[in-house]
Coordinates of C-alpha atoms in Angstrom, one line a residue:
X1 CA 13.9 -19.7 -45.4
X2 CA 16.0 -19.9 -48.8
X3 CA 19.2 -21.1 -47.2
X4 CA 16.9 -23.5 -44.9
X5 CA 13.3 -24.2 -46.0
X6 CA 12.8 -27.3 -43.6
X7 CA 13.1 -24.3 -40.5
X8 CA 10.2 -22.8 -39.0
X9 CA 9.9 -19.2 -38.6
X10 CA 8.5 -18.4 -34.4
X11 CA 8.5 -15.3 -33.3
X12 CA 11.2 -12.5 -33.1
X13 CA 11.0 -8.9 -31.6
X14 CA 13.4 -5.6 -30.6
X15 CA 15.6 -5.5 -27.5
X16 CA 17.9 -3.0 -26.3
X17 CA 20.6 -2.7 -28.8
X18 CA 18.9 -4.9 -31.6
X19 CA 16.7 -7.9 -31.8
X20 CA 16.5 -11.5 -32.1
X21 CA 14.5 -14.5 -33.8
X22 CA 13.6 -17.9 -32.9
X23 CA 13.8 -20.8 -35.3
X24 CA 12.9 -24.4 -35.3
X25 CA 14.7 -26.9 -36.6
X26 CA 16.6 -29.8 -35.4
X27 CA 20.2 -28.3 -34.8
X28 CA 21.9 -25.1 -33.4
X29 CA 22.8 -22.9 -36.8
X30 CA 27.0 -23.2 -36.6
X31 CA 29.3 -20.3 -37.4
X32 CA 29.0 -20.9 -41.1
X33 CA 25.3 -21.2 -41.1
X34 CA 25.3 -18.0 -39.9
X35 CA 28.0 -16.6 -41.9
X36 CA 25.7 -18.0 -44.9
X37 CA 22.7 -16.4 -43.7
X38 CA 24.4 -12.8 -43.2
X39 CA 25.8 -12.9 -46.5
X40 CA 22.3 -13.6 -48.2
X41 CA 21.1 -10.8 -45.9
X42 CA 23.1 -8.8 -47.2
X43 CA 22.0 -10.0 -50.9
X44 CA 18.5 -9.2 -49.5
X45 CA 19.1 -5.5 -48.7
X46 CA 21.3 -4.9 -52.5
X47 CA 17.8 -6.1 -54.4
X48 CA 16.1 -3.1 -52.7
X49 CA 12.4 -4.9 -52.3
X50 CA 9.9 -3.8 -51.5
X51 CA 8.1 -4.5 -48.2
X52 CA 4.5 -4.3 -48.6
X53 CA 1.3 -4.6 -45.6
X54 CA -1.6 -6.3 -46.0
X55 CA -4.5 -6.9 -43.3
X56 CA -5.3 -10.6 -43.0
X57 CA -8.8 -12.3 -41.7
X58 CA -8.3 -14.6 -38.5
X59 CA -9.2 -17.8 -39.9
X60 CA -7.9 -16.6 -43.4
X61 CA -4.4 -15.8 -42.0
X62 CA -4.2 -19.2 -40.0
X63 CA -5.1 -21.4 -42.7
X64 CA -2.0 -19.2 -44.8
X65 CA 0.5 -19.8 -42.5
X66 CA -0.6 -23.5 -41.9
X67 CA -0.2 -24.3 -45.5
X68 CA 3.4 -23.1 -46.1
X69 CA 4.4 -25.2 -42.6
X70 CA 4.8 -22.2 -40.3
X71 CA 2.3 -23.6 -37.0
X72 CA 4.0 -21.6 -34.9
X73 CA 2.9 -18.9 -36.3
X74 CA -0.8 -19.9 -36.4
X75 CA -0.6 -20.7 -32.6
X76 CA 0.1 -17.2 -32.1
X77 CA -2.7 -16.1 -34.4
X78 CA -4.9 -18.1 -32.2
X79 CA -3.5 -16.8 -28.9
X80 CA -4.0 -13.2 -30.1
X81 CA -7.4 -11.2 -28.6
X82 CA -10.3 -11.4 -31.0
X83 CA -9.5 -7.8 -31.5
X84 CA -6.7 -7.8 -32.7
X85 CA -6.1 -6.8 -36.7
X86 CA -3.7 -8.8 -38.3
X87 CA -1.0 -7.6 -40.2
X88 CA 0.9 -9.5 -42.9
X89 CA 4.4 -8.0 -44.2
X90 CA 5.8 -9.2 -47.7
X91 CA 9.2 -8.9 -49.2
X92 CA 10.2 -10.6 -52.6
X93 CA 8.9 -14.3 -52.2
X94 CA 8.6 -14.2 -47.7
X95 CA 5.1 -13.2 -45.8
X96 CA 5.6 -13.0 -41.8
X97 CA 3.2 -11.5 -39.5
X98 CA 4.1 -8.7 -37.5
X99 CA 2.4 -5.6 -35.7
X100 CA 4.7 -3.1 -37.6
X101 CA 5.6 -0.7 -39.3
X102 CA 8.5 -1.6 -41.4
X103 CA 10.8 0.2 -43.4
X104 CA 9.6 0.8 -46.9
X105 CA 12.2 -1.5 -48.9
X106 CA 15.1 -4.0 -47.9
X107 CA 17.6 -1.1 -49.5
X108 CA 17.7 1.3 -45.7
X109 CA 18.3 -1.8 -43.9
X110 CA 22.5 -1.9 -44.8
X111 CA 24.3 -1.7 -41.3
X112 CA 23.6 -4.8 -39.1
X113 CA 25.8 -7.5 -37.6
X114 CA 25.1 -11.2 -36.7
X115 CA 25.9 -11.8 -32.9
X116 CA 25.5 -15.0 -31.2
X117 CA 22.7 -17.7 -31.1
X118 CA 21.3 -19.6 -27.8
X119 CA 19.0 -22.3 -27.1
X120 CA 15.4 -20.9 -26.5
X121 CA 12.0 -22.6 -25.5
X122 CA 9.2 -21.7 -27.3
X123 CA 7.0 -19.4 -25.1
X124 CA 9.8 -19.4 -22.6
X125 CA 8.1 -22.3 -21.3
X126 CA 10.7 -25.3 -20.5
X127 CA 7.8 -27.7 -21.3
X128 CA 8.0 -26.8 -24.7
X129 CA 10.3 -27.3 -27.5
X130 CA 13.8 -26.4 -27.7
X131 CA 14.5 -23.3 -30.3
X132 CA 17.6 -22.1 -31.8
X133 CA 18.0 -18.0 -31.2
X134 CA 20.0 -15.6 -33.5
X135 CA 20.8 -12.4 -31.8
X136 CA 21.8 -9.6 -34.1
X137 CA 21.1 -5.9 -34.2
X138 CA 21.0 -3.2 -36.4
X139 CA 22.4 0.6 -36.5
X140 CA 22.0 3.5 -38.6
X141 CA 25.2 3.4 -40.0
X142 CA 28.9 2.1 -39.4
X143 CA 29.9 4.4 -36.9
X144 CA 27.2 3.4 -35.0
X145 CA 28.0 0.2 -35.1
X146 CA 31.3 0.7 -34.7
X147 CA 30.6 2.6 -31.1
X148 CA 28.0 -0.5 -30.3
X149 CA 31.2 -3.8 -30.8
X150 CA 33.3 -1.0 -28.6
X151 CA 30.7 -1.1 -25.8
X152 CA 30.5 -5.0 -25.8
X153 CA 34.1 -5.7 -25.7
X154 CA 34.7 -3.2 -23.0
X155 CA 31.8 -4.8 -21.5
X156 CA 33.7 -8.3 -21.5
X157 CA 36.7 -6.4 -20.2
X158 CA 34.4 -5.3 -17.5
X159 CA 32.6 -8.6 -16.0
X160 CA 32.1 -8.8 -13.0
X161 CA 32.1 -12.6 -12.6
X162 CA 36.0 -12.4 -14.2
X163 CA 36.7 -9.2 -12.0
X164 CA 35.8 -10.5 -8.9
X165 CA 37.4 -13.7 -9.6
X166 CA 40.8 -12.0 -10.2
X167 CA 40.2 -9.6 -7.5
X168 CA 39.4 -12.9 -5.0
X169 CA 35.9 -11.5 -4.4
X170 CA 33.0 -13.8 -3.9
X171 CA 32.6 -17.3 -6.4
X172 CA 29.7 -19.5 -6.8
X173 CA 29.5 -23.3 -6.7
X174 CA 26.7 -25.7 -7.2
X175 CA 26.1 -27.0 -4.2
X176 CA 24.1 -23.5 -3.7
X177 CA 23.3 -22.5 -7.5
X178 CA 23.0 -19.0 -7.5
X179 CA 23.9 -17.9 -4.3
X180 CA 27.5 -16.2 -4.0
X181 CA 30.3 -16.8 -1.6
X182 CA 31.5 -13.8 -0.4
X183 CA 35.1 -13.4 0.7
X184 CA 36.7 -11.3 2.5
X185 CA 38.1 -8.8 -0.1
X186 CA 34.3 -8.9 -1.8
X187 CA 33.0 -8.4 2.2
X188 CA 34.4 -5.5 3.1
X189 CA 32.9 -3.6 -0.6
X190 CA 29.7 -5.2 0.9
X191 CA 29.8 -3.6 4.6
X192 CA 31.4 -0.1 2.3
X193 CA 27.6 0.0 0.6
X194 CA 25.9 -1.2 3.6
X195 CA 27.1 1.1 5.8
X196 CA 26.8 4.0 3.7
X197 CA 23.0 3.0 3.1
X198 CA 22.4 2.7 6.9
X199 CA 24.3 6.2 7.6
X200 CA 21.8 7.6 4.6
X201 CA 18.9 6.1 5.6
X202 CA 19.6 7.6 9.6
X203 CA 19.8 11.0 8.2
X204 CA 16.7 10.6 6.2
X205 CA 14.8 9.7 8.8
X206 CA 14.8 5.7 8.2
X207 CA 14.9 3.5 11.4
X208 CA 16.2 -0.2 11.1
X209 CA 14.5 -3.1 11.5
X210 CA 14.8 -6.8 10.7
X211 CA 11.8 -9.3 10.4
X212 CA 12.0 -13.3 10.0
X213 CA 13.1 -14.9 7.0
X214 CA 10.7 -17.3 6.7
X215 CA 7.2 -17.2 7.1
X216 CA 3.4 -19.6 7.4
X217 CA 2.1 -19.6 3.8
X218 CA -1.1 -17.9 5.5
X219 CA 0.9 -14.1 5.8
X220 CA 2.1 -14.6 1.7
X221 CA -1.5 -15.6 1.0
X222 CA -3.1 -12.7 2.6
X223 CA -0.3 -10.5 1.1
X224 CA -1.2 -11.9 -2.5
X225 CA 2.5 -13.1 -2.7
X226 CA 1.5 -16.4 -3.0
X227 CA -1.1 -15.9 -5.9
X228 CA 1.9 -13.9 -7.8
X229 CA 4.9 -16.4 -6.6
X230 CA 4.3 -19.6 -5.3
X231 CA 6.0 -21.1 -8.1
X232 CA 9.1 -18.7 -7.4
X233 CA 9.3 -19.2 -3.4
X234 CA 11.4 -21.8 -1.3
X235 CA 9.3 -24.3 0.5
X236 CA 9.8 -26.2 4.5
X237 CA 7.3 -27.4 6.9
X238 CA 7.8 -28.1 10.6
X239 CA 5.6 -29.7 12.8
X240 CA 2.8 -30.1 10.1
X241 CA 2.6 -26.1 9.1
X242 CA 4.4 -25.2 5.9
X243 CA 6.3 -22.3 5.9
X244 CA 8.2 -20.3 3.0
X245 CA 11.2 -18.5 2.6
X246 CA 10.4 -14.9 1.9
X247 CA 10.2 -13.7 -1.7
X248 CA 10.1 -10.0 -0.3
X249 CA 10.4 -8.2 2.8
X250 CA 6.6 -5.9 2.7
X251 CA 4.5 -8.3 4.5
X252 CA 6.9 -8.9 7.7
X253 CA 7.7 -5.3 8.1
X254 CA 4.2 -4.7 7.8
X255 CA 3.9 -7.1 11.1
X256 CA 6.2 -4.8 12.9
X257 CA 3.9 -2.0 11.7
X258 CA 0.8 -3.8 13.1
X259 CA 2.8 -4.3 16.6
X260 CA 1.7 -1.3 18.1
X261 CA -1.7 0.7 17.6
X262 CA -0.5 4.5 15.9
X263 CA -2.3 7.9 15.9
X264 CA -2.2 9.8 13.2
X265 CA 0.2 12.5 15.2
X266 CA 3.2 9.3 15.0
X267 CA 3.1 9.0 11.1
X268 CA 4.7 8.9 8.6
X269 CA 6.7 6.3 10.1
X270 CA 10.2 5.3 8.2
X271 CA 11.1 1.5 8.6
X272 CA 14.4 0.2 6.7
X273 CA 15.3 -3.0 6.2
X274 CA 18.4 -4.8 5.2
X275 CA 16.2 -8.1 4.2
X276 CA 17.6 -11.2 2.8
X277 CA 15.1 -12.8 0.5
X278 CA 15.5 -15.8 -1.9
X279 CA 13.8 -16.6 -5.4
X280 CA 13.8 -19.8 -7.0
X281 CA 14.4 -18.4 -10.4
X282 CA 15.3 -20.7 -13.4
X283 CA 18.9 -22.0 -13.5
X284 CA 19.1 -20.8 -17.0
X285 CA 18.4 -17.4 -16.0
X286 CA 20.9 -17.3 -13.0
X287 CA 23.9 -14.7 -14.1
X288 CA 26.6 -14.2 -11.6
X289 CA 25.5 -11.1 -9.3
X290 CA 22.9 -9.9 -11.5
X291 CA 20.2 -13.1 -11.2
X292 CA 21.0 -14.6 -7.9
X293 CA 18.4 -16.8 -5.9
X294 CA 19.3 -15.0 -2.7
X295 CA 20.3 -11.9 -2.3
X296 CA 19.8 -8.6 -0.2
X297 CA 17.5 -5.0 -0.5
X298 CA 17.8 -2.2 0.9
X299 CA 14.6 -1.8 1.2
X300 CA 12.4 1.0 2.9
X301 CA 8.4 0.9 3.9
X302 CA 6.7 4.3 5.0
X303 CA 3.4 3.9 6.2
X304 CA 1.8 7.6 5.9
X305 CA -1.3 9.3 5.1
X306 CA -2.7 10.6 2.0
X307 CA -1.9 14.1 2.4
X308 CA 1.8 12.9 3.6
X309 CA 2.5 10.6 0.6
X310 CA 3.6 13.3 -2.0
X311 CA 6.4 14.7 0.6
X312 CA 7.9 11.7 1.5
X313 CA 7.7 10.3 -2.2
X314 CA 10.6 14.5 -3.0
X315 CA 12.3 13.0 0.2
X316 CA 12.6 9.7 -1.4
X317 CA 13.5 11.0 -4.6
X318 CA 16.2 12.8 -3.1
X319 CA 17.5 10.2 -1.2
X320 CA 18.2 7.9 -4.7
X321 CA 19.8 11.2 -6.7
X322 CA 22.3 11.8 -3.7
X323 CA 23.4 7.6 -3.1
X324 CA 23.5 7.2 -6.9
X325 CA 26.1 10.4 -7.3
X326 CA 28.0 9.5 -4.2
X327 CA 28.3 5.5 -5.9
X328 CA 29.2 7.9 -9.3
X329 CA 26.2 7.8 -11.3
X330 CA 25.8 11.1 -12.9
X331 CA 23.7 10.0 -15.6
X332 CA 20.5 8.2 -15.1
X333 CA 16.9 8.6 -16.4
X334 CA 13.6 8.1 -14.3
X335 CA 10.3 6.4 -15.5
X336 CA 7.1 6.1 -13.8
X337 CA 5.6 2.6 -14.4
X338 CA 1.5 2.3 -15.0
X339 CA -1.2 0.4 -13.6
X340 CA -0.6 -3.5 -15.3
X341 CA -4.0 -5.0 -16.7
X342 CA -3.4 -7.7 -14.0
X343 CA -3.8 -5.4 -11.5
X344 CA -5.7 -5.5 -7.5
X345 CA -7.7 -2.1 -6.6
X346 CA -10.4 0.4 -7.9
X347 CA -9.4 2.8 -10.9
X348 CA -10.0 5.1 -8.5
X349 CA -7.1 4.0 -6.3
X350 CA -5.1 4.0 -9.3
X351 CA -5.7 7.7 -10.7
X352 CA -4.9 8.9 -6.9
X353 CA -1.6 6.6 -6.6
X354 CA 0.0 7.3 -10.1
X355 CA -1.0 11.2 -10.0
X356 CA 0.8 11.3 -6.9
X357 CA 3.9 9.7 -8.2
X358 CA 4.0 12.1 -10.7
X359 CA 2.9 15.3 -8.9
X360 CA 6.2 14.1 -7.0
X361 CA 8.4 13.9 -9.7
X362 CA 7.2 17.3 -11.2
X363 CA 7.5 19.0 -7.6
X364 CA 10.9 17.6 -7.6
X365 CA 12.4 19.2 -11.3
X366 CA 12.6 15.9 -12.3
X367 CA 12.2 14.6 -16.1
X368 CA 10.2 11.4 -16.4
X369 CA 9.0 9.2 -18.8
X370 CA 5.8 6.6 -18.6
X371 CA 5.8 2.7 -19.1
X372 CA 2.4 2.0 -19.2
X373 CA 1.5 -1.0 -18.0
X374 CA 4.9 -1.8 -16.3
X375 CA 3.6 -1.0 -12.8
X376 CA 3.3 -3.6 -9.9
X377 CA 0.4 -6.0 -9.1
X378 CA -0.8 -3.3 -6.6
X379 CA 0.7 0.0 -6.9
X380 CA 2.1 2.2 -9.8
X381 CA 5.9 2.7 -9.2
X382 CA 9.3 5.1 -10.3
X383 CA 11.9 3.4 -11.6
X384 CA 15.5 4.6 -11.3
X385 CA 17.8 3.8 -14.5
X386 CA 21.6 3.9 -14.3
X387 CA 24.0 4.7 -17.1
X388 CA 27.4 3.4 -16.5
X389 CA 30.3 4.4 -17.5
X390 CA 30.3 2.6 -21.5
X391 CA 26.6 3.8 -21.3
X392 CA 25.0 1.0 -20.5
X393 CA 21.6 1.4 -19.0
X394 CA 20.8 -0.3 -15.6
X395 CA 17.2 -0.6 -14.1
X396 CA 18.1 -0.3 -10.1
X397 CA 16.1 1.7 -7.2
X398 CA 12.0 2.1 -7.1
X399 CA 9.6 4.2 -5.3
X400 CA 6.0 2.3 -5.5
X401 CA 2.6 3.5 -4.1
X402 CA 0.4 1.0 -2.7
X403 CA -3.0 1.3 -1.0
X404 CA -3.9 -2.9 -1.1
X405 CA -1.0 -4.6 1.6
X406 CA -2.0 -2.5 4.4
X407 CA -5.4 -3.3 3.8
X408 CA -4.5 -7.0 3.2
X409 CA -2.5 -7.3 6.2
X410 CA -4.6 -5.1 8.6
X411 CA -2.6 -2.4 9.3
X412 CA -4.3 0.9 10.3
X413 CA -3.9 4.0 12.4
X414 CA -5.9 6.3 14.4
X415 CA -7.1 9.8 12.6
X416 CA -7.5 12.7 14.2
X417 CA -11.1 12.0 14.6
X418 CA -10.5 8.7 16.5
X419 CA -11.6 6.5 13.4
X420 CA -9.5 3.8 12.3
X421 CA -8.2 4.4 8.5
X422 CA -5.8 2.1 6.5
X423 CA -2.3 4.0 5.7
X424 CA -0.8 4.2 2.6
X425 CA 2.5 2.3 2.3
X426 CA 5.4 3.3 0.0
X427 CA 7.9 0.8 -1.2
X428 CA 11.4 2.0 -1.4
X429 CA 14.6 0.4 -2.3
X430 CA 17.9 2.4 -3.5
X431 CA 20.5 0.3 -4.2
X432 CA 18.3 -2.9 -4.8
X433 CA 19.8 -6.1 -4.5
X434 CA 23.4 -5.2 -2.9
X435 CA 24.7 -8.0 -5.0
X436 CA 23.5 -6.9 -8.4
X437 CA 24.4 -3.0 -7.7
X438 CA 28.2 -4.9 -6.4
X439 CA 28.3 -6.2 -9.6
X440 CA 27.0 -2.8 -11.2
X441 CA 29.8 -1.0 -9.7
X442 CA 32.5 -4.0 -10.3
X443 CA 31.5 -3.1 -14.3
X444 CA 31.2 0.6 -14.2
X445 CA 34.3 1.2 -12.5
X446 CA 36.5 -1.6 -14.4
X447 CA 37.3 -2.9 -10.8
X448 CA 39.3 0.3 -10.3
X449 CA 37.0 1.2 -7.2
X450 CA 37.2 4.3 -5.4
X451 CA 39.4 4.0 -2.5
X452 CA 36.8 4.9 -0.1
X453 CA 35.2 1.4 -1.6
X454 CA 38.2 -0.1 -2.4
X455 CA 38.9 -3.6 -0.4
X456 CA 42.2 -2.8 0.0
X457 CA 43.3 1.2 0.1
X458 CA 47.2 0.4 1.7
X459 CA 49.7 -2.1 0.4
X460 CA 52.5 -1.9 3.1
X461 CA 56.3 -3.3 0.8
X462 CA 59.6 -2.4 1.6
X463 CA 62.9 -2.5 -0.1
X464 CA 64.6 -5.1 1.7
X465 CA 63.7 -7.7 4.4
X466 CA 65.5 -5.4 6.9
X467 CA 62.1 -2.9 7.0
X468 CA 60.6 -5.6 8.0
X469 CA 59.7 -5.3 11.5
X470 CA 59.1 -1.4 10.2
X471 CA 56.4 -2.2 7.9
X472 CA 54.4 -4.5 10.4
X473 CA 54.7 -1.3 12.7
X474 CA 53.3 1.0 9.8
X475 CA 50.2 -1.7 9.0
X476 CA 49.2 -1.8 12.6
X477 CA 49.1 2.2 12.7
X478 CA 47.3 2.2 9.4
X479 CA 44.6 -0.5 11.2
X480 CA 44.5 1.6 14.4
X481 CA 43.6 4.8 11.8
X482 CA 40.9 2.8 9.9
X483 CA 42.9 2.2 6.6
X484 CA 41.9 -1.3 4.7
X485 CA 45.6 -2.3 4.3
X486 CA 48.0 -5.1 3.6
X487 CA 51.4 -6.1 4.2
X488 CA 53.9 -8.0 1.6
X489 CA 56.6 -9.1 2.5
X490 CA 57.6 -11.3 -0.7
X491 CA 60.0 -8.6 -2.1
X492 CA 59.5 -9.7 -6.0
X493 CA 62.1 -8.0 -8.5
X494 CA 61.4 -4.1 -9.3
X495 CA 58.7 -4.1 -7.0
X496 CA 59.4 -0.4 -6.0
X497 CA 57.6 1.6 -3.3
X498 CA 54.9 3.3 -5.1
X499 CA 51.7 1.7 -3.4
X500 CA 48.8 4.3 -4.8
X501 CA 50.0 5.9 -7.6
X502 CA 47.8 9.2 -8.7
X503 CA 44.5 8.7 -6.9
X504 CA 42.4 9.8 -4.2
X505 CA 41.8 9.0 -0.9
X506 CA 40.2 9.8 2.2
X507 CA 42.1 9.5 5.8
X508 CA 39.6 8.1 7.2
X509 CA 37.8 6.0 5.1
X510 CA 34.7 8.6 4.3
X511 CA 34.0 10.1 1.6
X512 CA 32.7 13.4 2.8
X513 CA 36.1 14.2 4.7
X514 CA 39.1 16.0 3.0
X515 CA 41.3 14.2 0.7
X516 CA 44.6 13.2 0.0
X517 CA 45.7 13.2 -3.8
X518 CA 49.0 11.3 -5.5
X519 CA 50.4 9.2 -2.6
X520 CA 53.5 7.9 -3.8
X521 CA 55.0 6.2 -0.7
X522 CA 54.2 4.7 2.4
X523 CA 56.9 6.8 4.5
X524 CA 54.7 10.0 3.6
X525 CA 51.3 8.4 4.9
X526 CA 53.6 7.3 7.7
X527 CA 54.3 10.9 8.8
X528 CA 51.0 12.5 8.2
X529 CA 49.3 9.4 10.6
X530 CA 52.3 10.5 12.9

């Protein structure tokens, strides 16, 4: 505000890793702008001020911010609940309104970085105004920060959008915005996570389905779907009905459920679903494999009863330890998300669904966290985080409980006293989208995948065209013996024989078979396939 008085202060809270604020004013800040504006924050934490609180009337705090030009910030005033006590914080000549607490002077504030800025709309709402952002965070001192600039350019080293296109992976185009092309390379890592998700969900008791992609607007209306994401879903009609494409995969498997009347004796009953679903989320939003507007779960419904859900939510549980250590994750935390204040079902409902979850989670050893009010729409839910290998933390699988879709979509069973009752239906996906956890394991791996994910685990090259008819001989043996492998014939200069170097690999292309460590050369896989 003393380098720029004409901008207007919005709004500005923490992230992970630091925070950001939203200004208005009429153009993007340039690199000297913000140069300028570090330097004087800098200025800011020598003078040491103060930083005092002060609780502020409604009406009084309003007409304040409206007479030194700040609307925005009496918008939010008005948009707060009448409840709410206002808080004004004060250092030198600057009053902003914030929650708090602060620090007690400018002086501990001395190790923080100016990042990047981005165009932002106010309220995230693309009707509104056009802001200009200024990322930046903050660390306790420079080591810190130090270890924090490592992490992001390793994590630029890392991207999976530049990785895949040097590895000839998948790409995008815009004549489908958000929706990857996947070649062959980037296929065969696909069917490598498939595969091992259908071979984990078989010996967990999961049987595969698959359900229609699109559906009448009537099933995503009765789901609640449509209340929650009509502004989200893909829209067609044919022959005067309108149909969408689905947003999720719950409500058709539930159809599959409702196919055939159960007893109680047939539950719990273990449906998995490869499902394609698609999204219309904002183009600004859209970020390589990680915010796509199609993409893929793994998901899993169990339809149960009450005395069956606690089990099958330790099975679940250890289900997503074993994938995620197989993938190599070793390091991940687990939350249980709470009941959302916009929220379907009794209290009642609630207490039984989220003291399950976490019955579960105590009956498993497992260390957990709350979110509260993070849960879905109709069920409290666990949420698996990831830590990759620079320490990143990625949101990924979920276990949710939910007592409503059933309900909604008529599904029941038979009780051992003939009565009909509504079964409880768990939500389970592992992996997630197979596109973002692709990309996931594109970063955390560097593109240096295991071999038993690798694309290609065999480059066939000889030393002269004369091995020619040799190596295509070897390649077809390594096909025959389920190796992913190539053949080059181009003989560049020093090209050598080594194909592997030190690293591991399995002779059969699974992980839980014996290994072979440190092949140098293709003539000694030649003799151990002989």
């Amino acid at each position: 505000k003393t380098l720029f008085p004409n901008t207007q202060v919005t709004i500005g809270p923490v992230i992970e890793d630091g925070f950001f604020y939203d200004f208005a004013r009429k153009s993007a800040f340039s690199t000297e702008e913000l140069q300028a504006i570090e330097k004087k924050m800098k200025e800011l934490v020598k003078a040491n001020l103060p930083v005092t609180r002060k609780e502020m009337a409604r009406d009084e705090a309003i007409e304040y911010f409206e007479s030194v030009g700040e609307k925005y910030k009496a918008e939010i005033i008005r948009d707060l609940p009448e409840s709410e006590t206002l808080t004004l914080y004060t250092q030198g000549d600057f009053t902003d309104l914030c929650r708090g607490p602060h620090v007690p002077n400018t002086g501990h504030l001395k190790v923080f970085k100016l990042m990047r800025t981005a165009g932002a709309y106010w309220r995230g709402d693309s009707k509104n105004e056009m802001l200009q952002r200024i990322y930046a965070t903050a660390w306790a001192d420079k080591k810190q920060l130090k270890d924090y600039l490592y992490r992001l350019e390793e994590a630029e080293k890392r991207d999976h959008r530049k990785i895949g296109k040097q590895l000839n992976l998948f790409h995008f185009q815009e004549d489908s915005p958000g929706i990857a092309f996947w070649h062959p390379k980037g296929t065969a890592i696909w069917r490598e996570v498939e595969d091992y998700m259908r071979d984990s969900n078989t010996r967990y008791g999961c049987t595969e389905i698959r359900t229609p992609l699109i559906a009448d607007i009537s099933l995503w209306q009765k789901s609640g779907h449509w209340d929650k994401y009509a502004e989200n879903m893909f829209m067609t009609s044919s022959e005067n009905r309108d149909y969408a494409l689905r947003p999720m995969n719950c409500p058709t498997c539930v159809q599959v459920f409702n196919h055939h009347l159960h007893s109680y004796r047939d539950l719990p009953i273990r449906m998995a679903e490869f499902g394609v679903v698609h999204r219309n989320e904002a183009s600004g939003s859209l970020h390589g494999l990680m915010r796509v507007r199609s993409f893929t779960q793994d998901d899993g419904h169990i339809f149960c009863t009450e005395s069956q859900m606690e089990a099958e939510v330790i099975k679940m549980v250890e289900q997503c330890f074993e994938v995620y250590r197989d993938f190599g994750f070793v390091d991940f935390d687990v939350k249980l998300a709470l009941r959302p204040d916009n929220r379907i079902g009794s209290d009642e409902v609630w207490d039984k669904s989220e003291n399950a979850l976490a019955n579960a989670l105590d009956n498993s050893g497992v260390k957990f966290s709350f979110l509260p009010g993070e849960g879905a729409f109709y069920g409290p839910k666990i949420e698996f985080h990831l830590k990759d290998s620079i320490g990143r933390s990625w949101q990924c699988g979920t276990i949710q409980m939910d007592f409503s879709m059933p309900e909604r979509l008529g599904a029941i069973y038979i009780d051992e006293n003939s009565d009909r009752k509504v079964p409880v239906m768990l939500h389970r996906a592992i992996v997630g989208s197979l596109e973002r956890f692709i990309g996931m394991l594109i970063e955390h791996y560097a593109g240096l995948l295991p071999v038993w994910l690798s694309p290609v685990q065999v480059v066939c090259l000889g030393i002269t065209n004369k091995q020619d008819e040799y190596l295509h001989e070897i390649h077809t043996k390594l096909l025959k013996n389920g190796f992913k492998a190539e053949i080059d014939l181009s003989l560049p200069t020093n090209k050598g024989m080594t194909i592997l170097g030190n690293t591991t690999m399995s002779l059969s292309g699974n992980k839980g078979n014996e290994i072979l460590t440190s092949i140098s050369s293709i003539w000694i896989l030649y003799f151990i396939l002989q």
